Short mmCIF file of C-alpha atoms and ligand atoms in Angstrom, two decimals:
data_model
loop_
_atom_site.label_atom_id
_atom_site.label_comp_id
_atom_site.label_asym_id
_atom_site.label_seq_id
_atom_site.Cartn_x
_atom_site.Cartn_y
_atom_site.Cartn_z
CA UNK A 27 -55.31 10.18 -86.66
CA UNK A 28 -52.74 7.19 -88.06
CA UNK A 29 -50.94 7.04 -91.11
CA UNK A 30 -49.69 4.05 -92.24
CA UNK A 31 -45.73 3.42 -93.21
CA UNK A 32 -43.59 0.71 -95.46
CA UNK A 33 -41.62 -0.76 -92.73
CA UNK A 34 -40.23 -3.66 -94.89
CA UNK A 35 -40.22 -4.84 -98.31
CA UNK A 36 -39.37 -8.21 -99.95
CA UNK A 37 -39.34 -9.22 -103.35
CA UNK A 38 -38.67 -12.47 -104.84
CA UNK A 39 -38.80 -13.85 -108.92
CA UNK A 40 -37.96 -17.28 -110.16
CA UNK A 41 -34.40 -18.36 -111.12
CA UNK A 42 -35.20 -19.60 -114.56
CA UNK A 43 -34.12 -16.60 -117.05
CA UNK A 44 -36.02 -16.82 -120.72
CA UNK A 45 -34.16 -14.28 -123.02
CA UNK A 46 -35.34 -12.89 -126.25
CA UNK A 47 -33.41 -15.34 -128.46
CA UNK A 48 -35.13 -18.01 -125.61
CA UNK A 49 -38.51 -17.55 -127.11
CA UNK A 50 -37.76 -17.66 -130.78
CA UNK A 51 -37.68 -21.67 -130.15
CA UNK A 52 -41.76 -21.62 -130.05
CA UNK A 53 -42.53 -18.37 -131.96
CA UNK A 54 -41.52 -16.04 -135.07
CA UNK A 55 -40.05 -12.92 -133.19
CA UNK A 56 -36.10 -11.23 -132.35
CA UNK A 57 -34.62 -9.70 -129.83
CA UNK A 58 -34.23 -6.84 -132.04
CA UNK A 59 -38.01 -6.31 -131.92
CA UNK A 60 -38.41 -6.79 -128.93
CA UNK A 61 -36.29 -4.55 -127.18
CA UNK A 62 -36.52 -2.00 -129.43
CA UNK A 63 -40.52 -1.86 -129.09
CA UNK A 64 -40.92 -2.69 -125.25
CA UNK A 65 -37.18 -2.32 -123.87
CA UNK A 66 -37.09 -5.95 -122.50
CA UNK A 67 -34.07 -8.38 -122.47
CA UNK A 68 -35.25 -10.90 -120.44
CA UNK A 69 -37.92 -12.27 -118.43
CA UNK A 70 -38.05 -14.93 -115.30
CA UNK A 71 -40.81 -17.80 -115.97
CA UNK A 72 -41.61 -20.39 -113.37
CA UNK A 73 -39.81 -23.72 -114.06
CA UNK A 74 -42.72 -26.15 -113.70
CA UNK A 75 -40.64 -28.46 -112.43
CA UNK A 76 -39.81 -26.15 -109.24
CA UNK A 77 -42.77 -25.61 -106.34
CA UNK A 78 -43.27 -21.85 -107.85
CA UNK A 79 -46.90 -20.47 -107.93
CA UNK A 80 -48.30 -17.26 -107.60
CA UNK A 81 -49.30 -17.78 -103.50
CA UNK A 82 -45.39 -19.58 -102.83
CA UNK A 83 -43.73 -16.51 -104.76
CA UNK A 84 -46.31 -14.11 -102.55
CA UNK A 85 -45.15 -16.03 -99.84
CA UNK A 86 -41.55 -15.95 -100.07
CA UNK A 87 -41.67 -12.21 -100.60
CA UNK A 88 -43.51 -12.01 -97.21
CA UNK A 89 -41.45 -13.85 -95.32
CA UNK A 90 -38.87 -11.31 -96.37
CA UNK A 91 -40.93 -8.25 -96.09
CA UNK A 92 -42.17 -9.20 -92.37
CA UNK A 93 -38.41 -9.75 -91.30
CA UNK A 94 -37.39 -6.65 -92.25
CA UNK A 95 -40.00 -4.60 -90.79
CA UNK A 96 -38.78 -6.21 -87.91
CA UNK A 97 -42.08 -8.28 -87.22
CA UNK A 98 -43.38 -11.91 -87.12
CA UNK A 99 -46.24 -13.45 -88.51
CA UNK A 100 -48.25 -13.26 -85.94
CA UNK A 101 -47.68 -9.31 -85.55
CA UNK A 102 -49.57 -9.05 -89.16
CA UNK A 103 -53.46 -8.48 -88.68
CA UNK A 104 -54.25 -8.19 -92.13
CA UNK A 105 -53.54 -9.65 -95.84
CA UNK A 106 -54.40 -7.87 -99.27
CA UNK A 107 -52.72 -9.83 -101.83
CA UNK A 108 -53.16 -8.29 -105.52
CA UNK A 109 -52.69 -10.64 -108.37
CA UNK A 110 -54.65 -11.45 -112.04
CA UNK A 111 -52.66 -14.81 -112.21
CA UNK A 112 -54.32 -16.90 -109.18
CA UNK A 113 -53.16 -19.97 -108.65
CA UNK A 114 -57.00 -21.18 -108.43
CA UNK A 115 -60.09 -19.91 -109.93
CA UNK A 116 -60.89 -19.76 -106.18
CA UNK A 117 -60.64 -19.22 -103.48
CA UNK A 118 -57.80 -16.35 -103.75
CA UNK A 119 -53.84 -16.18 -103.18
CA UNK A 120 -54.30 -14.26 -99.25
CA UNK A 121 -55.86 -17.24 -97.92
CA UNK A 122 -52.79 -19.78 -99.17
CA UNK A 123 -50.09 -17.11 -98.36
CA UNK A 124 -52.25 -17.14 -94.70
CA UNK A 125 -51.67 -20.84 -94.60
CA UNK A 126 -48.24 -21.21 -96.08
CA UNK A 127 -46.81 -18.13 -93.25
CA UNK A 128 -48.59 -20.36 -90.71
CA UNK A 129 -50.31 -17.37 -90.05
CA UNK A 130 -53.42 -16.94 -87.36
CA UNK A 131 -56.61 -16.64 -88.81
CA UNK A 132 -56.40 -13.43 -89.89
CA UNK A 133 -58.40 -11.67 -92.74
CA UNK A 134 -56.88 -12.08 -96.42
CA UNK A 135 -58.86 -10.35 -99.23
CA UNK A 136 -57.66 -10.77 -103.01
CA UNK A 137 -57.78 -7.42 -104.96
CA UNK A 138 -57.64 -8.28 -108.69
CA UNK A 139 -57.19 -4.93 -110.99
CA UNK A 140 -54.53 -6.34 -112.81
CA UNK A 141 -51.52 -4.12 -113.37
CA UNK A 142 -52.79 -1.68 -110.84
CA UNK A 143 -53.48 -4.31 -108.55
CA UNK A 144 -50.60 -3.12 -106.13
CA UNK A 145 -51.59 0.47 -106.24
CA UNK A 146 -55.32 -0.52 -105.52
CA UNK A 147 -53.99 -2.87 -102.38
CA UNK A 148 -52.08 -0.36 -100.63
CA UNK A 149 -54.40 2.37 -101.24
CA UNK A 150 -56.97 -0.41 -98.99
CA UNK A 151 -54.51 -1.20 -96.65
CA UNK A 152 -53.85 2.66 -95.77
CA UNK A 153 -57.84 2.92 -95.43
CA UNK A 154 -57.75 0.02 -93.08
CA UNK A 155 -54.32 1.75 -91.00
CA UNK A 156 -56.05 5.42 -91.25
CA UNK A 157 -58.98 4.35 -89.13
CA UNK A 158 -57.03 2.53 -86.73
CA UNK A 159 -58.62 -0.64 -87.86
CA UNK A 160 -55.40 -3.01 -88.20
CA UNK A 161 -52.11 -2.19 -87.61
CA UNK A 162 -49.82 -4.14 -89.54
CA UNK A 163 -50.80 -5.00 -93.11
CA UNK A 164 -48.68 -7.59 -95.93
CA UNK A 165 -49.52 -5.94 -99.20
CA UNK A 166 -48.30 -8.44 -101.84
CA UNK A 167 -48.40 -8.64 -105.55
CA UNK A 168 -47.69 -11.94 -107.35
CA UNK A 169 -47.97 -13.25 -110.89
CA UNK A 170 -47.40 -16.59 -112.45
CA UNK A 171 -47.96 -16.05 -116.47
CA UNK A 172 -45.84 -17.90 -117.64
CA UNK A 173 -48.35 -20.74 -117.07
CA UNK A 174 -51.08 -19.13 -118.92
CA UNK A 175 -49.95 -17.17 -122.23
CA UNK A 176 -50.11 -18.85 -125.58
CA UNK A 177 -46.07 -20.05 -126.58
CA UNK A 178 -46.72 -19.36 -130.39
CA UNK A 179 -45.99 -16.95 -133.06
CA UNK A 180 -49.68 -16.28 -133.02
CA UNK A 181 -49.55 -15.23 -129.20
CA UNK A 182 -46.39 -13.25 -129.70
CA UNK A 183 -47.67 -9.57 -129.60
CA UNK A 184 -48.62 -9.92 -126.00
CA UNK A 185 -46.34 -13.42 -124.78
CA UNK A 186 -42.72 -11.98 -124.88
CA UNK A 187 -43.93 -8.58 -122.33
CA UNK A 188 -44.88 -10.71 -119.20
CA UNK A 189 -42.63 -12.18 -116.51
CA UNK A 190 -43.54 -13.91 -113.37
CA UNK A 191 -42.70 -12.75 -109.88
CA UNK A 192 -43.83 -11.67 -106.92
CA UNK A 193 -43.11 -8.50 -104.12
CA UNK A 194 -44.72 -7.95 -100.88
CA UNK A 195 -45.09 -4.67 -98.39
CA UNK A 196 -46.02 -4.15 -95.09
CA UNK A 197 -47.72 -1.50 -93.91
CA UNK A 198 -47.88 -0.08 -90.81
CA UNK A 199 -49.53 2.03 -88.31
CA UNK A 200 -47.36 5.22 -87.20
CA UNK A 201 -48.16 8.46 -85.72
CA UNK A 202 -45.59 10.48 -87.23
CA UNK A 203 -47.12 13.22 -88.97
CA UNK A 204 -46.86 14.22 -92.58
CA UNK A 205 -44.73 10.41 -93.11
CA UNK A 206 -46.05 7.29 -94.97
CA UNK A 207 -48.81 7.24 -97.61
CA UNK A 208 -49.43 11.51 -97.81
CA UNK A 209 -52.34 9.87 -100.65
CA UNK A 210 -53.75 7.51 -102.83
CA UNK A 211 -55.88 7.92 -105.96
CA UNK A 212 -58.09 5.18 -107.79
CA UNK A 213 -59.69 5.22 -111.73
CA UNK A 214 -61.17 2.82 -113.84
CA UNK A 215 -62.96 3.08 -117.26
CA UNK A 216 -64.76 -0.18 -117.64
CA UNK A 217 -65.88 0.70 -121.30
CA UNK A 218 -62.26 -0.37 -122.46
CA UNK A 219 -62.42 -3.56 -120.46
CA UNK A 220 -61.95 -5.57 -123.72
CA UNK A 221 -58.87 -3.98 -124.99
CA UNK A 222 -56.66 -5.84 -122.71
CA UNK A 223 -58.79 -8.77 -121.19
CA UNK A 224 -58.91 -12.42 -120.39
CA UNK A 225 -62.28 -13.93 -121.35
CA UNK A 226 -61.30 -17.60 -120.40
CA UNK A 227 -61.92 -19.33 -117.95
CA UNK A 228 -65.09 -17.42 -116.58
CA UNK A 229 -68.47 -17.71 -115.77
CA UNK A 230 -69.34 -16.35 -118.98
CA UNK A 231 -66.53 -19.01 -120.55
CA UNK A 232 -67.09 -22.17 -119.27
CA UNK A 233 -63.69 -24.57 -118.79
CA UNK A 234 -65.75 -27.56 -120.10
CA UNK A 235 -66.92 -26.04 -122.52
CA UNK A 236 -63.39 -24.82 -124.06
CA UNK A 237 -61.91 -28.01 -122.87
CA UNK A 238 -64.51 -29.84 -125.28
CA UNK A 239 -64.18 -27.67 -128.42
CA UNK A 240 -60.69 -27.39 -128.04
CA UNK A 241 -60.62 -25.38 -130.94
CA UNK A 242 -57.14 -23.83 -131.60
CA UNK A 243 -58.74 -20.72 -133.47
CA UNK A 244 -60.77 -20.07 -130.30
CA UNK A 245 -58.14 -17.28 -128.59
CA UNK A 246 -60.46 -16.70 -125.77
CA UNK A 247 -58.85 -18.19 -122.90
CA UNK A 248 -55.28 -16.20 -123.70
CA UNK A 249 -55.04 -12.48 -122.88
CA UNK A 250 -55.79 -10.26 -125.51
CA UNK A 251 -53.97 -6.76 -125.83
CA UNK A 252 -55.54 -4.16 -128.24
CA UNK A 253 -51.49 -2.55 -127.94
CA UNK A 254 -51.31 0.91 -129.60
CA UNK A 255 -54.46 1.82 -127.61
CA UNK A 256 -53.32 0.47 -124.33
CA UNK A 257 -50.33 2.37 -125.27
CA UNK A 258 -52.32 5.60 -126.03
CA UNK A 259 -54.10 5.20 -123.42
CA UNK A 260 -51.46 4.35 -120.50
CA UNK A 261 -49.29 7.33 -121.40
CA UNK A 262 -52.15 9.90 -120.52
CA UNK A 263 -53.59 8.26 -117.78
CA UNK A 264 -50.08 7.30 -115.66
CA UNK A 265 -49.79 11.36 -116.31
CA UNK A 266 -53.21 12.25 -114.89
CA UNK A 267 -52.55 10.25 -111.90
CA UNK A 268 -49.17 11.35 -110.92
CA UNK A 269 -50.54 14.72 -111.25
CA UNK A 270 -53.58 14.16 -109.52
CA UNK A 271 -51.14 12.74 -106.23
CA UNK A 272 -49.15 15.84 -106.46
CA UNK A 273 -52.13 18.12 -106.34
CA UNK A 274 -53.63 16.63 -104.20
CA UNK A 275 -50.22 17.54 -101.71
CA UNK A 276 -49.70 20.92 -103.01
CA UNK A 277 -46.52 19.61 -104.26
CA UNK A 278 -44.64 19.82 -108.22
CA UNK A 279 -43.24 17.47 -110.38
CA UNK A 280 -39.73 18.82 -109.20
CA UNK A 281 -40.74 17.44 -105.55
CA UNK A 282 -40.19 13.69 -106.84
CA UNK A 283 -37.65 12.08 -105.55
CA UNK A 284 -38.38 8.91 -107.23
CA UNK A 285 -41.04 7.85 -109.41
CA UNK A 286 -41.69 3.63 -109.65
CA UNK A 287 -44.28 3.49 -113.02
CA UNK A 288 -45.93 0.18 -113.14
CA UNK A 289 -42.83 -1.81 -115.52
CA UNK A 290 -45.75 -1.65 -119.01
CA UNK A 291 -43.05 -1.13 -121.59
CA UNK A 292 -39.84 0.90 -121.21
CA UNK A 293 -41.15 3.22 -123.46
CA UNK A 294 -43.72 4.33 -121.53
CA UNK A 295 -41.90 5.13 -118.69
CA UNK A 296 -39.61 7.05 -120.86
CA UNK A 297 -42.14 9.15 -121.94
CA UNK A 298 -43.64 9.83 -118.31
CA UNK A 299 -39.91 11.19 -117.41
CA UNK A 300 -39.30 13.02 -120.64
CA UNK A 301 -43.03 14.80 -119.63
CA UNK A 302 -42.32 15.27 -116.11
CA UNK A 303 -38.44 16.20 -117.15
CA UNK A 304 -37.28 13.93 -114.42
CA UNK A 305 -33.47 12.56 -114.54
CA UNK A 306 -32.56 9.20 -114.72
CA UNK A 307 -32.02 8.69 -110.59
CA UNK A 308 -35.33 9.74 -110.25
CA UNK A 309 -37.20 7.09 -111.90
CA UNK A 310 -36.57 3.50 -111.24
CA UNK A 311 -36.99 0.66 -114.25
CA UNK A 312 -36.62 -2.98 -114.23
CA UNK A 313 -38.75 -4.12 -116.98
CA UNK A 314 -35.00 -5.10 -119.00
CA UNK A 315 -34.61 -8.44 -117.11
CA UNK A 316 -37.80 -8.73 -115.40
CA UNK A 317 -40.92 -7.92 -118.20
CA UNK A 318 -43.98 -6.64 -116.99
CA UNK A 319 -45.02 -8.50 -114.12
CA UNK A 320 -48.20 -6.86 -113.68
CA UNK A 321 -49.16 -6.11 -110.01
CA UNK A 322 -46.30 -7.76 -109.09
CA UNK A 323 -44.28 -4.79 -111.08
CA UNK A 324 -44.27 -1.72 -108.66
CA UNK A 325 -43.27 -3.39 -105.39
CA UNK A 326 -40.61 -5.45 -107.05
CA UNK A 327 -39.06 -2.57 -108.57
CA UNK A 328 -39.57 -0.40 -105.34
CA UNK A 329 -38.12 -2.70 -103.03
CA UNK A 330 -35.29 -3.10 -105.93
CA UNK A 331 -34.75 0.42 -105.84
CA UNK A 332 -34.82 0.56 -102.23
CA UNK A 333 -32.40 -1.93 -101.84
CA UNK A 334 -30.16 -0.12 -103.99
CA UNK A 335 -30.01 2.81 -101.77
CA UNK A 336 -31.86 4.76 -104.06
CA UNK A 337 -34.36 5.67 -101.70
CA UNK A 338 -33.65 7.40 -98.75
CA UNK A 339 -35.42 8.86 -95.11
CA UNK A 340 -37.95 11.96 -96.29
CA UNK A 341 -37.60 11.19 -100.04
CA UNK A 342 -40.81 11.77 -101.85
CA UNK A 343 -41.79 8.38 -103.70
CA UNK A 344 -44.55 8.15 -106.54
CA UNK A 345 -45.79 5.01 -107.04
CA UNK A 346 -47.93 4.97 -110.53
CA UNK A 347 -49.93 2.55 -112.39
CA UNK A 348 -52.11 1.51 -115.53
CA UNK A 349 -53.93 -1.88 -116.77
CA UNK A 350 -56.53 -3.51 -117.66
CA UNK A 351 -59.93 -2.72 -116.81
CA UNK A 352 -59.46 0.25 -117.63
CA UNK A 353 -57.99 0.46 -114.26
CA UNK A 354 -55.24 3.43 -113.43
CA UNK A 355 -54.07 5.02 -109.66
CA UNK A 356 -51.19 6.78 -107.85
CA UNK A 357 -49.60 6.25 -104.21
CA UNK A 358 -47.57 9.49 -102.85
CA UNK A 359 -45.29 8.51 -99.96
CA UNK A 360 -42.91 10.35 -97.86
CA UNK A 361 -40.45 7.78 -96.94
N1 ACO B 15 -41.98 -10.22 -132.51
C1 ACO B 15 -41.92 -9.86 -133.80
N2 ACO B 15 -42.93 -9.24 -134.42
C2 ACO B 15 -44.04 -8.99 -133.72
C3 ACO B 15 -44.17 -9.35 -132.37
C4 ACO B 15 -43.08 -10.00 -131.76
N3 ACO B 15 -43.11 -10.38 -130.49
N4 ACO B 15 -45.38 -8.96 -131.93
C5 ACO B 15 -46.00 -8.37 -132.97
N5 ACO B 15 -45.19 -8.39 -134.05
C6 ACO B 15 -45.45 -7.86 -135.39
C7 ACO B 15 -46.93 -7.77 -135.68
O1 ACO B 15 -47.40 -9.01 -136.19
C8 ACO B 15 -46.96 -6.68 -136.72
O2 ACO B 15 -46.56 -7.23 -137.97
P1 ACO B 15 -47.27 -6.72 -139.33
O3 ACO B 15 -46.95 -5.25 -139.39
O4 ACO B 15 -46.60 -7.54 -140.35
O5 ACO B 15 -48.71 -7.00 -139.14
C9 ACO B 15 -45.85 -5.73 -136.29
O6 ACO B 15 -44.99 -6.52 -135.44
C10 ACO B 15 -46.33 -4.52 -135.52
O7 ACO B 15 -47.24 -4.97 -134.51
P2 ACO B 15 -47.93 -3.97 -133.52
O8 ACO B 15 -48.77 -4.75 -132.57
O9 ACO B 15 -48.57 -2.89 -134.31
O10 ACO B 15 -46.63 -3.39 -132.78
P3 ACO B 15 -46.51 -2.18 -131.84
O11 ACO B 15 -45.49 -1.26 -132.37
O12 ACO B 15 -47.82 -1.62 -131.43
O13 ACO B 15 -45.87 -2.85 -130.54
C11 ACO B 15 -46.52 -3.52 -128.39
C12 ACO B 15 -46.60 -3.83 -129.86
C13 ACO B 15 -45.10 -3.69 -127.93
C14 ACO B 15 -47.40 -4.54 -127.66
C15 ACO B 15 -47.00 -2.09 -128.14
O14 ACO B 15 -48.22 -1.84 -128.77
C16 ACO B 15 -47.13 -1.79 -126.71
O15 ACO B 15 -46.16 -1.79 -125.97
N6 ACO B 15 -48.35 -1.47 -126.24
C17 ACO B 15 -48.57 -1.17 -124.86
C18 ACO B 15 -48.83 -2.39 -124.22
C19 ACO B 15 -48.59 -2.27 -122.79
O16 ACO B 15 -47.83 -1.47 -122.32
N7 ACO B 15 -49.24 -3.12 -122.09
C20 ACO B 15 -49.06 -3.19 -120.77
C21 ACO B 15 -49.86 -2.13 -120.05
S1 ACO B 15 -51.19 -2.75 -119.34
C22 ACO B 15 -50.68 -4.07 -118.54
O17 ACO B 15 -49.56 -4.12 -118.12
C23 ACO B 15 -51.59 -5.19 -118.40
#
């Protein structure tokens, strides 16, 4: 029996800051509000003049990752890239990180599940490692969304959380016992797909046919967050599924050594270490100067935290997540 083990971690966002007092040129809002509703000072968006995208941020967190696990491209036999900002409609972000690594022609598959897109991709890449399928996987999570939220007053309510940037893992085969990923657990709840959704461009929303309306009423093709029930809804489920990983261990909220929540809103997070009475070196936020980058969230902010020394050998490490889809899931690692 395998287990599968970080053995390097890479993150990378874009140089262009936006601050609060940044977005009050194109919308009604303050840095006031801001931070004091979502805990956010400032946010990196791509500068469209740069070569940025979702697959070249993936990609230049995986070159990172890979050299610190002490590997080369062509020691990777797998790619699970998570992302709900593509850079195409299709075909997906694995096969252009694939190409842009120079990599051999490996399998990529795109995992979408939004902001628990990260927590969904390593819980498939410890399947793959588990059954001695493949024994080094990249795990990356990228987001551009800067390119598609609506820059108006009328967007504002979900436009000043989300950042762009991108963080990549890989994973990898050991046969040390009890180390790596102990357990992963997976939940959706499709009936609240609509509170936090995207209808625009789909098959069910045809780009021609917004492109020819062109109505500016028609809100379709910007995300939509219902927030006080996301909200409601985040704060019980991140609980469930950090206890559901401990359980599942036989191990106690004391255990944690650090917990990385998926960087929703600072406020969240505070309430997840308030309930679990964790102290403040045990839980690792970014979302100040990075927003909520969506999949992209928990790897950047683990492999911030783990470049801070703030994770060290044997440490117990929650990774925990909530978005859209409903979609909601834990990781429990022994580092
Ligand atoms: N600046 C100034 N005012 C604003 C802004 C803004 N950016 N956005 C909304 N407002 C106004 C609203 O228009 C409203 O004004 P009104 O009372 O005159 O109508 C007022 O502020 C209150 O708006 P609410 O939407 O009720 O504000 P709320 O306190 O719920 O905060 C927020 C909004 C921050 C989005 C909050 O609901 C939240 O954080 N929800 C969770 C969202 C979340 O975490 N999403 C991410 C998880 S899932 C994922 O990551 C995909």
């Amino acid at each position: 029996m395998y287990n599968s083990k970080i053995t390097g971690l890479g993150y990378y966002v874009p140089d262009n800051v936006v601050t609060n007092n940044d977005l009050k040129e194109f919308m009604d809002t303050s840095d006031e509000w801001i931070q004091e509703r979502t805990g956010i000072k400032e946010r990196r968006w791509i500068d469209p003049k740069t070569e940025d995208t979702t697959a070249v941020m993936g990609a230049k967190a995986s070159r990172i990752a890979i050299e610190r696990a002490g590997l080369t491209k062509d020691d990777i036999d797998f790619i699970i890239f998570a992302t709900l900002s593509p850079d195409m409609y299709f075909p997906g972000g694995g096969v252009q990180v694939q190409d842009m690594l120079d990599m051999p022609t490996i399998g990529a598959l795109d995992v979408r599940n939004q902001c628990s897109g990260f927590i969904y991709a390593m819980s498939v890449a410890d399947q793959f490692i588990k059954t001695g399928m493949y024994k080094n996987i990249l795990v990356i999570g990228a987001e551009n969304h800067s390119g598609g939220l609506e820059k108006s007053t009328r967007g504002r309510g979900v436009t000043v959380i989300f950042g762009d940037g991108a963080g990549a893992a890989v994973l990898s085969r050991t046969e040390e016992e009890g180390k790596g990923i102990l357990s992963s657990h997976l939940h959706s709840e499709g009936k609240h797909a609509k509170e936090l959704v995207l209808e625009g461009p789909s098959t069910g929303r045809w780009v021609p046919e917004i492109l020819e309306k062109n109505d500016p009423d028609d809100v379709s093709y910007y995300p939509y967050m219902n927030g006080q029930f996301v909200f409601k809804h985040a704060i019980g489920r991140f609980s469930e599924a950090i206890v559901e990983g401990l359980q599942a261990n036989g191990l106690e909220k004391d255990d944690i050594d650090m917990l990385i929540p998926h960087q929703a809103n600072l406020r969240i997070a505070q309430f997840i270490q308030k309930k679990f009475q964790l102290s403040d070196d045990k839980v690792y936020n970014n979302i100040m100067k990075y927003g909520n980058t969506t999949a992209a969230s928990v790897i950047i902010a683990l492999t911030e935290a783990w470049e801070k020394g703030k994770i060290k050998d044997n440490d117990l490490v929650v990774l925990a997540a909530f978005g859209s889809g409903f979609t909601w899931g834990s990781v429990v690692i022994r580092w």
